[in-house]
Short mmCIF file of C-alpha atoms in Angstrom, two decimals:
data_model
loop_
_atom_site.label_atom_id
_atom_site.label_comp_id
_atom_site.label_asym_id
_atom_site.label_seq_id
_atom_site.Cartn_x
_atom_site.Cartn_y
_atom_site.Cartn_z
CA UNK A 1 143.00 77.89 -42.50
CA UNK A 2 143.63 74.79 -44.71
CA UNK A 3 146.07 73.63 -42.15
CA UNK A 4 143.49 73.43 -39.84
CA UNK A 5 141.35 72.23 -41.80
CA UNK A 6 143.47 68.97 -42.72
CA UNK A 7 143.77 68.79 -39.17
CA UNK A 8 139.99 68.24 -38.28
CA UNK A 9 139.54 66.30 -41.14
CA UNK A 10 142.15 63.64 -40.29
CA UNK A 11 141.13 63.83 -36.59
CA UNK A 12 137.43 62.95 -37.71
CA UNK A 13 138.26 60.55 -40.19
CA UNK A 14 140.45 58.67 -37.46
CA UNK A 15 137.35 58.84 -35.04
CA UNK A 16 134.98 57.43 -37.81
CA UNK A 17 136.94 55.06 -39.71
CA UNK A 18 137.56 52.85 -36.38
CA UNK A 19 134.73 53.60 -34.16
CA UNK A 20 137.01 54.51 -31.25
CA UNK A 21 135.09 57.46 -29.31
CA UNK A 22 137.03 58.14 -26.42
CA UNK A 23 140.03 55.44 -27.21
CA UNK A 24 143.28 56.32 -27.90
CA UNK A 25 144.88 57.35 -31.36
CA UNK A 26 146.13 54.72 -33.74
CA UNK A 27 150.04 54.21 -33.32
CA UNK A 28 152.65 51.23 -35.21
CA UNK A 29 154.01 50.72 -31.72
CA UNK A 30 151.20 48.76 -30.50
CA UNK A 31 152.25 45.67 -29.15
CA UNK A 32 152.94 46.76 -25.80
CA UNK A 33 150.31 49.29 -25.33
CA UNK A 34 148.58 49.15 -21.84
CA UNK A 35 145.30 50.15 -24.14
CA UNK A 36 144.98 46.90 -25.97
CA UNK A 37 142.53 44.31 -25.29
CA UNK A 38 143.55 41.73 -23.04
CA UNK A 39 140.61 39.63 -23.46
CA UNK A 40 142.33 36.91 -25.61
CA UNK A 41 145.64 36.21 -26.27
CA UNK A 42 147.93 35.59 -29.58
CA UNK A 43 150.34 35.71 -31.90
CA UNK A 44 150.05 38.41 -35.21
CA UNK A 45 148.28 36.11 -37.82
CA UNK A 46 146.43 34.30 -35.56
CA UNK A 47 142.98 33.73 -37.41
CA UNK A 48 139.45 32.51 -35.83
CA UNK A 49 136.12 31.99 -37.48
CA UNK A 50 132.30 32.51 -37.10
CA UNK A 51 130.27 30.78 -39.18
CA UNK A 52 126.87 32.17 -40.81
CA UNK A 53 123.73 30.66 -42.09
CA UNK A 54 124.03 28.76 -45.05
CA UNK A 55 124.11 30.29 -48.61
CA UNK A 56 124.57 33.92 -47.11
CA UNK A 57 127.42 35.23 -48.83
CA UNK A 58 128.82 37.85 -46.43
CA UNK A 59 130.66 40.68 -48.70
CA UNK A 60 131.05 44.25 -47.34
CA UNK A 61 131.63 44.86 -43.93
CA UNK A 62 131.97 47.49 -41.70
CA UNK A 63 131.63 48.78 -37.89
CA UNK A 64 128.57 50.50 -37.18
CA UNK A 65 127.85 53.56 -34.84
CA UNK A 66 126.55 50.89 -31.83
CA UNK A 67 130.10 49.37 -32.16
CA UNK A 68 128.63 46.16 -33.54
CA UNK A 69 129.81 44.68 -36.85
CA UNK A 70 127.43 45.03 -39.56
CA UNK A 71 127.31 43.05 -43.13
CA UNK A 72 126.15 42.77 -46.14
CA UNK A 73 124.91 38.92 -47.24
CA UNK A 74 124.62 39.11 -50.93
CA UNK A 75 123.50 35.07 -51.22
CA UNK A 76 120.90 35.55 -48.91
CA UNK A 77 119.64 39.51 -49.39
CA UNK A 78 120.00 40.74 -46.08
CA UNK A 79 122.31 42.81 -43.75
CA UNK A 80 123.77 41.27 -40.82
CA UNK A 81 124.94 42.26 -37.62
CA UNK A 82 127.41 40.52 -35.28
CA UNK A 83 128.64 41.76 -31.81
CA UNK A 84 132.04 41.23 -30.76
CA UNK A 85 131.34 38.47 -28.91
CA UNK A 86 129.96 36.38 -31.43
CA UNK A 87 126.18 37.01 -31.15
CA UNK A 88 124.44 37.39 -34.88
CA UNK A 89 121.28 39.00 -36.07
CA UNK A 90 120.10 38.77 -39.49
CA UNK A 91 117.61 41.71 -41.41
CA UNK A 92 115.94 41.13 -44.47
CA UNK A 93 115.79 43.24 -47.31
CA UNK A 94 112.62 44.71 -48.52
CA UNK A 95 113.49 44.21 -52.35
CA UNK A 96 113.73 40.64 -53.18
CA UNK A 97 117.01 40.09 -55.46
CA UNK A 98 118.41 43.17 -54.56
CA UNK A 99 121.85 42.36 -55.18
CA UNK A 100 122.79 44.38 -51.78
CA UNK A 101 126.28 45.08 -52.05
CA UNK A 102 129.21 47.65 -49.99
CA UNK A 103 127.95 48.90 -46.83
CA UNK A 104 129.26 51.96 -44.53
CA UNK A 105 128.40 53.37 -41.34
CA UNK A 106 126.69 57.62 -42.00
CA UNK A 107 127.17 60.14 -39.77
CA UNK A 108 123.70 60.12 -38.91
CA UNK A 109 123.92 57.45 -37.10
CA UNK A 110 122.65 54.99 -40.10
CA UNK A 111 123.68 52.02 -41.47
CA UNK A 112 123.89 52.92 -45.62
CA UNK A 113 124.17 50.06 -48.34
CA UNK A 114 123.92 49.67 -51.81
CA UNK A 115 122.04 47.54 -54.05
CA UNK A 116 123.31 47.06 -57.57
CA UNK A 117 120.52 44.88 -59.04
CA UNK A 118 117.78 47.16 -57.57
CA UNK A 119 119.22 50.18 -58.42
CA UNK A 120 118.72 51.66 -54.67
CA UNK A 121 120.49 52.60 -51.86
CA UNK A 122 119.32 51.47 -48.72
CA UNK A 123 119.30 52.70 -45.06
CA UNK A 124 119.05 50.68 -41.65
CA UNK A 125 118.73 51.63 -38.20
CA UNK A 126 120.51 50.42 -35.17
CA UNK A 127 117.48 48.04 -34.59
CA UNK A 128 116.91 46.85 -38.53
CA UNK A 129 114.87 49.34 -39.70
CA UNK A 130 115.33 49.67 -43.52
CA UNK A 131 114.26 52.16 -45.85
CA UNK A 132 115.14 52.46 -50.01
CA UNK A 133 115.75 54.94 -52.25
CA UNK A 134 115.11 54.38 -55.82
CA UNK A 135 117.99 55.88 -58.03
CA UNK A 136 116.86 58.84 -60.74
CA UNK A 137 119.10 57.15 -63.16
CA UNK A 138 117.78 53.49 -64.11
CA UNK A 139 120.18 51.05 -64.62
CA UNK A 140 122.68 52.82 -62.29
CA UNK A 141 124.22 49.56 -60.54
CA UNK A 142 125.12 51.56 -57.19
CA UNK A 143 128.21 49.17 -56.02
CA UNK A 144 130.53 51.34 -53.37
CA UNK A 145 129.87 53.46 -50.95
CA UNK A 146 131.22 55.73 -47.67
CA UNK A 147 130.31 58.52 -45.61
CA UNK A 148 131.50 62.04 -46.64
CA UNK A 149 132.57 64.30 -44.07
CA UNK A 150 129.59 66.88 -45.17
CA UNK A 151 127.22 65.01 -43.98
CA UNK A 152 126.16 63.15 -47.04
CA UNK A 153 126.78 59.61 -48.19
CA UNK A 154 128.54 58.99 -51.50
CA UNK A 155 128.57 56.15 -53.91
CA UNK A 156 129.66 54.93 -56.97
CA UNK A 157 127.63 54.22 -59.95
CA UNK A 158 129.46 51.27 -62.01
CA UNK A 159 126.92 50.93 -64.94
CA UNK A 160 125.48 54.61 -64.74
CA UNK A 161 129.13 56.12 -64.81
CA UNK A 162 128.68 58.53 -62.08
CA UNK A 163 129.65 59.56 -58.11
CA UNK A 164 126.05 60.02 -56.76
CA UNK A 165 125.60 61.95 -52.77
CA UNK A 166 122.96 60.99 -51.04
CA UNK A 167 121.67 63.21 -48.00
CA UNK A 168 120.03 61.95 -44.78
CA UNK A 169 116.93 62.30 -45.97
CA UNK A 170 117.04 60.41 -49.30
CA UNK A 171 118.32 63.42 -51.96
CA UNK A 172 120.09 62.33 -54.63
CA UNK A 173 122.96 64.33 -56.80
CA UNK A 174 124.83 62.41 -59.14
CA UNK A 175 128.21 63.75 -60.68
CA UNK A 176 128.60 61.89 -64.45
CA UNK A 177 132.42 60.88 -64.87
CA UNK A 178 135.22 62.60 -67.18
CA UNK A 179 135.94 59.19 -68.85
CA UNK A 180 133.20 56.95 -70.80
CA UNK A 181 132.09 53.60 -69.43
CA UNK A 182 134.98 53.90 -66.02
CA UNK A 183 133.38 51.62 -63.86
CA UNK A 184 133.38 53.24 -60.63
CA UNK A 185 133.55 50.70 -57.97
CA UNK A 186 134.98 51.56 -54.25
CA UNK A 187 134.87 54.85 -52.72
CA UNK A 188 136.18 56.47 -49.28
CA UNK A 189 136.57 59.80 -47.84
CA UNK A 190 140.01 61.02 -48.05
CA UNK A 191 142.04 63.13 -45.57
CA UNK A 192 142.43 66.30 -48.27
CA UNK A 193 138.17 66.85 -48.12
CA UNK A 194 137.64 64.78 -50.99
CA UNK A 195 136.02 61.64 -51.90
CA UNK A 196 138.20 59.36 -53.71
CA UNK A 197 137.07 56.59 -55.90
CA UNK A 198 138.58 53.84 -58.06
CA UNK A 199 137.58 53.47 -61.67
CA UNK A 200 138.35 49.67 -62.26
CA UNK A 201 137.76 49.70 -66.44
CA UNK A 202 139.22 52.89 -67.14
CA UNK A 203 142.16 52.01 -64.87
CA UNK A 204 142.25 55.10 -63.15
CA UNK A 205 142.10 56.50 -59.31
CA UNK A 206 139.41 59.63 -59.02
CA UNK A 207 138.66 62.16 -56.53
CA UNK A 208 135.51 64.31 -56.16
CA UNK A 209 135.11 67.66 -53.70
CA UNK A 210 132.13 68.27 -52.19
CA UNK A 211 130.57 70.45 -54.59
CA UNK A 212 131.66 68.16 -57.54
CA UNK A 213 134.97 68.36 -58.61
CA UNK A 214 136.36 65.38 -60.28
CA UNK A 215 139.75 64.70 -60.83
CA UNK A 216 141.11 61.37 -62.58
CA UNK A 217 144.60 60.09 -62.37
CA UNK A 218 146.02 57.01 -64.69
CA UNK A 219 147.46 54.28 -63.25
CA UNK A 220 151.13 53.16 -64.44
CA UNK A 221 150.13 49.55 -65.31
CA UNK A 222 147.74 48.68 -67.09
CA UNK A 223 144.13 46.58 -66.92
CA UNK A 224 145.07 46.81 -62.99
CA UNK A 225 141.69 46.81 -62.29
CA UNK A 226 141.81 48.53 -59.18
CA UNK A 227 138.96 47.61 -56.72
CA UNK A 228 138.94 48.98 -53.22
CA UNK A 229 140.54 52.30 -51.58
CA UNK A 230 141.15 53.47 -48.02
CA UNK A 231 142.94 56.54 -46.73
CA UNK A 232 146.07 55.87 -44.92
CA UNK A 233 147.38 57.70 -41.80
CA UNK A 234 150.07 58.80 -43.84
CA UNK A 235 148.12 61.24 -45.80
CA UNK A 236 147.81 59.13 -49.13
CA UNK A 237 145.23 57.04 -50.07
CA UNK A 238 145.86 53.45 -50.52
CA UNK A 239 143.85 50.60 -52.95
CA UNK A 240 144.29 47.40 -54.17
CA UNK A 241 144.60 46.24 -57.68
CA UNK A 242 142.73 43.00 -58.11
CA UNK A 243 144.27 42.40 -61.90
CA UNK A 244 147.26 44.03 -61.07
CA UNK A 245 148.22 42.18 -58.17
CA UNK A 246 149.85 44.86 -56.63
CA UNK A 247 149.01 47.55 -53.93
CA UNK A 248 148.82 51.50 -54.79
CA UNK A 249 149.50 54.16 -52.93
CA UNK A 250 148.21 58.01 -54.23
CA UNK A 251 148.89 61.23 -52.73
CA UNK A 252 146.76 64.15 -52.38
CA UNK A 253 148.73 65.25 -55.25
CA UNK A 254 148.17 62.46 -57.99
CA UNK A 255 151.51 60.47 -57.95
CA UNK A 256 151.40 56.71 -57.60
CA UNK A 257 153.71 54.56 -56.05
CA UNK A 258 152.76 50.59 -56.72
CA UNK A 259 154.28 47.72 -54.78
CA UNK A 260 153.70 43.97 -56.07
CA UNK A 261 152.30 41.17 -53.80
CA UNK A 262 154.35 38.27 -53.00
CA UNK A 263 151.60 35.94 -54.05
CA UNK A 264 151.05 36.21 -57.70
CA UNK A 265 147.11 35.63 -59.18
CA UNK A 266 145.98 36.29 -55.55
CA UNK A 267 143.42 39.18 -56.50
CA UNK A 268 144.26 41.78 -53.73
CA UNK A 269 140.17 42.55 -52.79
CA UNK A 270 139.16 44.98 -49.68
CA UNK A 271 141.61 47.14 -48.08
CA UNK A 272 140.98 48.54 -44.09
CA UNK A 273 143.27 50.40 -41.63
CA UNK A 274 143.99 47.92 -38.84
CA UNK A 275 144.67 48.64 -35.19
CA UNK A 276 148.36 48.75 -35.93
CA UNK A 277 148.45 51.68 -37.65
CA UNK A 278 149.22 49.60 -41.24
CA UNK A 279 146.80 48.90 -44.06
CA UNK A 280 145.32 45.63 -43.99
CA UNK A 281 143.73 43.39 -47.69
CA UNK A 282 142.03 40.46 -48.61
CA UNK A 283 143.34 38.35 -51.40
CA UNK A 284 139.93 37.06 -53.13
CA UNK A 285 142.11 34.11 -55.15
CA UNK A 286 144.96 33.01 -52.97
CA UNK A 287 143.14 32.96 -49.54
CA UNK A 288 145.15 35.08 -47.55
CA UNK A 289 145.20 38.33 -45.76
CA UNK A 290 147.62 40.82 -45.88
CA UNK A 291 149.20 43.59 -44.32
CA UNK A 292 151.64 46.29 -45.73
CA UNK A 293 153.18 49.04 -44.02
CA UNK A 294 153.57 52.27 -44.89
CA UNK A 295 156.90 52.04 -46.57
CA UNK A 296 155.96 49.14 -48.73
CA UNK A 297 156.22 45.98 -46.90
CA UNK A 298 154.06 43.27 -47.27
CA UNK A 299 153.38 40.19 -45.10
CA UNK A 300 150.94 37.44 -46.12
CA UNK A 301 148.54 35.10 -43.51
CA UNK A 302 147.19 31.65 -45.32
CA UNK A 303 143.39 31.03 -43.89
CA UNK A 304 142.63 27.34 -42.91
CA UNK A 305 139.51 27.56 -44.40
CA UNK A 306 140.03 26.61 -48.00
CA UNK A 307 138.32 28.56 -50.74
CA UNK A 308 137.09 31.07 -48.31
CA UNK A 309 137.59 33.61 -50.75
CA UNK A 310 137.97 36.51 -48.19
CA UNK A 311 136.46 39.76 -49.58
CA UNK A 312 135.23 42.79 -47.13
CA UNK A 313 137.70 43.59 -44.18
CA UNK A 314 137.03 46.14 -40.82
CA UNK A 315 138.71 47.47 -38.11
CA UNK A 316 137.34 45.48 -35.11
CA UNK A 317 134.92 47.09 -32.90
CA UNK A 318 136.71 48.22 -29.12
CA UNK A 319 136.42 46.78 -26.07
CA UNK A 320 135.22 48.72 -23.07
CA UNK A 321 137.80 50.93 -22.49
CA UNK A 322 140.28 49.03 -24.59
CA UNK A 323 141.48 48.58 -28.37
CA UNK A 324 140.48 45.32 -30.10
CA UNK A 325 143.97 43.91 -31.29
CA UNK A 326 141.99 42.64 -34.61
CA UNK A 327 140.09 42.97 -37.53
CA UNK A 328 137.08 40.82 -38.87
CA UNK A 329 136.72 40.09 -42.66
CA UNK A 330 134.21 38.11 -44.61
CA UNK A 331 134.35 34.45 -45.90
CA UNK A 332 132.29 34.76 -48.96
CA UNK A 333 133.38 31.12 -50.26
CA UNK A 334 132.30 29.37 -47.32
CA UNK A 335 129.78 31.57 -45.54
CA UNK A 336 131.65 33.16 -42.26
CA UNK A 337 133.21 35.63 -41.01
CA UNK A 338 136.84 35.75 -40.32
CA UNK A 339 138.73 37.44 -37.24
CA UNK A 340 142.79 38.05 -37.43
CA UNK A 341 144.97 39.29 -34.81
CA UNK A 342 146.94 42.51 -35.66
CA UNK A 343 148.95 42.83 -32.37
CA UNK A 344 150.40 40.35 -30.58
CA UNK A 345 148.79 40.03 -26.76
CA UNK A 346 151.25 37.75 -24.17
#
């Protein structure tokens, strides 16, 4: 039974994480694929930009469930949306000074956010609708957030010290930590059925079931600072360690495996599964992205743009019928939004 179980759950985090209905599975073989876009050509590396509104701040990103890209602007307080084409839309927040922060596409077809100076977490329809929930706990700071395969959103609560679920409708739980003033930042649903989290002050990786169970796991170096987390293909989950400068890899188990970037001070950021099959980061200091495979190696891309500081990264939204060969990251430094090829097209 928990065979199978692993099985759906990887299955349906594969469908979710890269908005592929219908498309093929992910493979590391791609560059030849007959499934890949064809609609531009290039090398691995190759970068292109959009630029957005002045003073916008793009900083969490993800694909939403109309297979547009969606944003949070936390210079401007609103979410953004962008096709794949180019074409950008721009939704205002209710709260002024929100402080909007990680965003993630639900399973009920939402658009869910947080706000860290507001204390809220916000929802927005396919056509901008957008509706807050005030926190129980003040002074929370919700920061990250992702879509539990229950149902339920879940979030992190970085001054309030907790994993909170949200439901559909706007219910809140909250699930105080094991260790004082952690700092919960990132969170993602993991291919065991749990949640997993990083804890950036207490230097530590958590996980949290559905009905919650927390587990917390220290990491081998320390004042890391880990800040983002993905689940991998391989089973693990992966996250980046801004301080540390290094990448981590946990299994379902608890044991860490770290691998350090070639780039030192370049404050590994956001982390994303990219249409190779690989894990793909920003580095928030030295301007690059970069891409590490599943056995540990890394390969660095330098962005024209100086001091873009790239932070969010995504998957890109398909084609019709095809597999986008890229993934789209935000500028925060300089107010656009990146694209980077994954897999060369001839």
């Amino acid at each position: 039974m928990r065979s199978n179980l692993h099985v759906v759950l990887r299955s349906s985090l594969l469908l979710v994480s890269t908005s592929l209905v219908g498309a093929p599975a992910l493979a590391s073989d791609l560059q030849a694929a007959p499934w890949v876009c064809r609609d531009s050509r290039g090398a691995v590396g190759d970068v292109s930009e959009l630029s957005l509104p002045a003073g916008s701040g793009p900083l969490s990103i993800t694909v939403g469930p109309d297979l547009a890209l969606w944003f949070t602007q936390a210079g401007s307080n609103k979410v953004g949306r962008a096709t794949r084409s180019g074409v950008l839309t721009e939704f205002p927040l209710p709260t002024s000074g929100a402080g909007v922060q990680q965003i993630a596409a639900g399973f009920d077809g939402h658009l869910w956010f947080t706000e860290l100076a507001a204390n809220q977490v916000g929802r927005i329809s396919r056509d901008g609708v957008v509706t807050e929930f005030p926190l129980p706990s003040r002074g929370s700071s919700p920061a990250g957030i992702a879509a539990g395969l229950d149902g339920n959103v879940w979030f992190t609560e970085v001054v309030g010290n907790r994993i909170g679920r949200i439901t559909p409708e706007g219910v809140v739980t909250e699930f105080a930590l094991p260790t004082a003033g952690a700092q919960p930042r990132a969170i993602t649903q993991g291919f065991d059925g749990n949640l997993w989290f990083v804890e950036q002050a207490a230097n530590k990786i958590g996980s949290i079931s559905f009905d919650g169970v927390i587990r917390e796991f220290e990491l081998p170096v320390a004042r890391s600072a880990p800040s983002a987390i993905v689940a991998g293909l391989d089973g693990n989950v992966w996250f980046t360690e801004q301080a540390g400068d290094r990448i981590g890899r946990i299994t379902p188990e608890g044991v860490v495996t770290e691998f350090a970037l070639p780039t030192p001070g370049s404050q590994p950021n956001a982390i994303a599964l990219g249409p190779d099959g690989q894990l793909w980061f920003t580095q928030l200091a030295g301007n690059r992205i970069g891409r590490i495979s599943y056995a540990g190696t890394i390969t660095e891309y330098a962005l024209a743009s100086p001091n873009s500081r790239p932070s969010g990264i995504v998957l890109a939204p398909p084609g019709s019928w095809c597999l986008d060969a890229h993934l789209w990251f935000t500028e925060r430094g300089t107010h656009k939004l990146g694209r980077i090829r994954a897999i060369a097209v001839p």
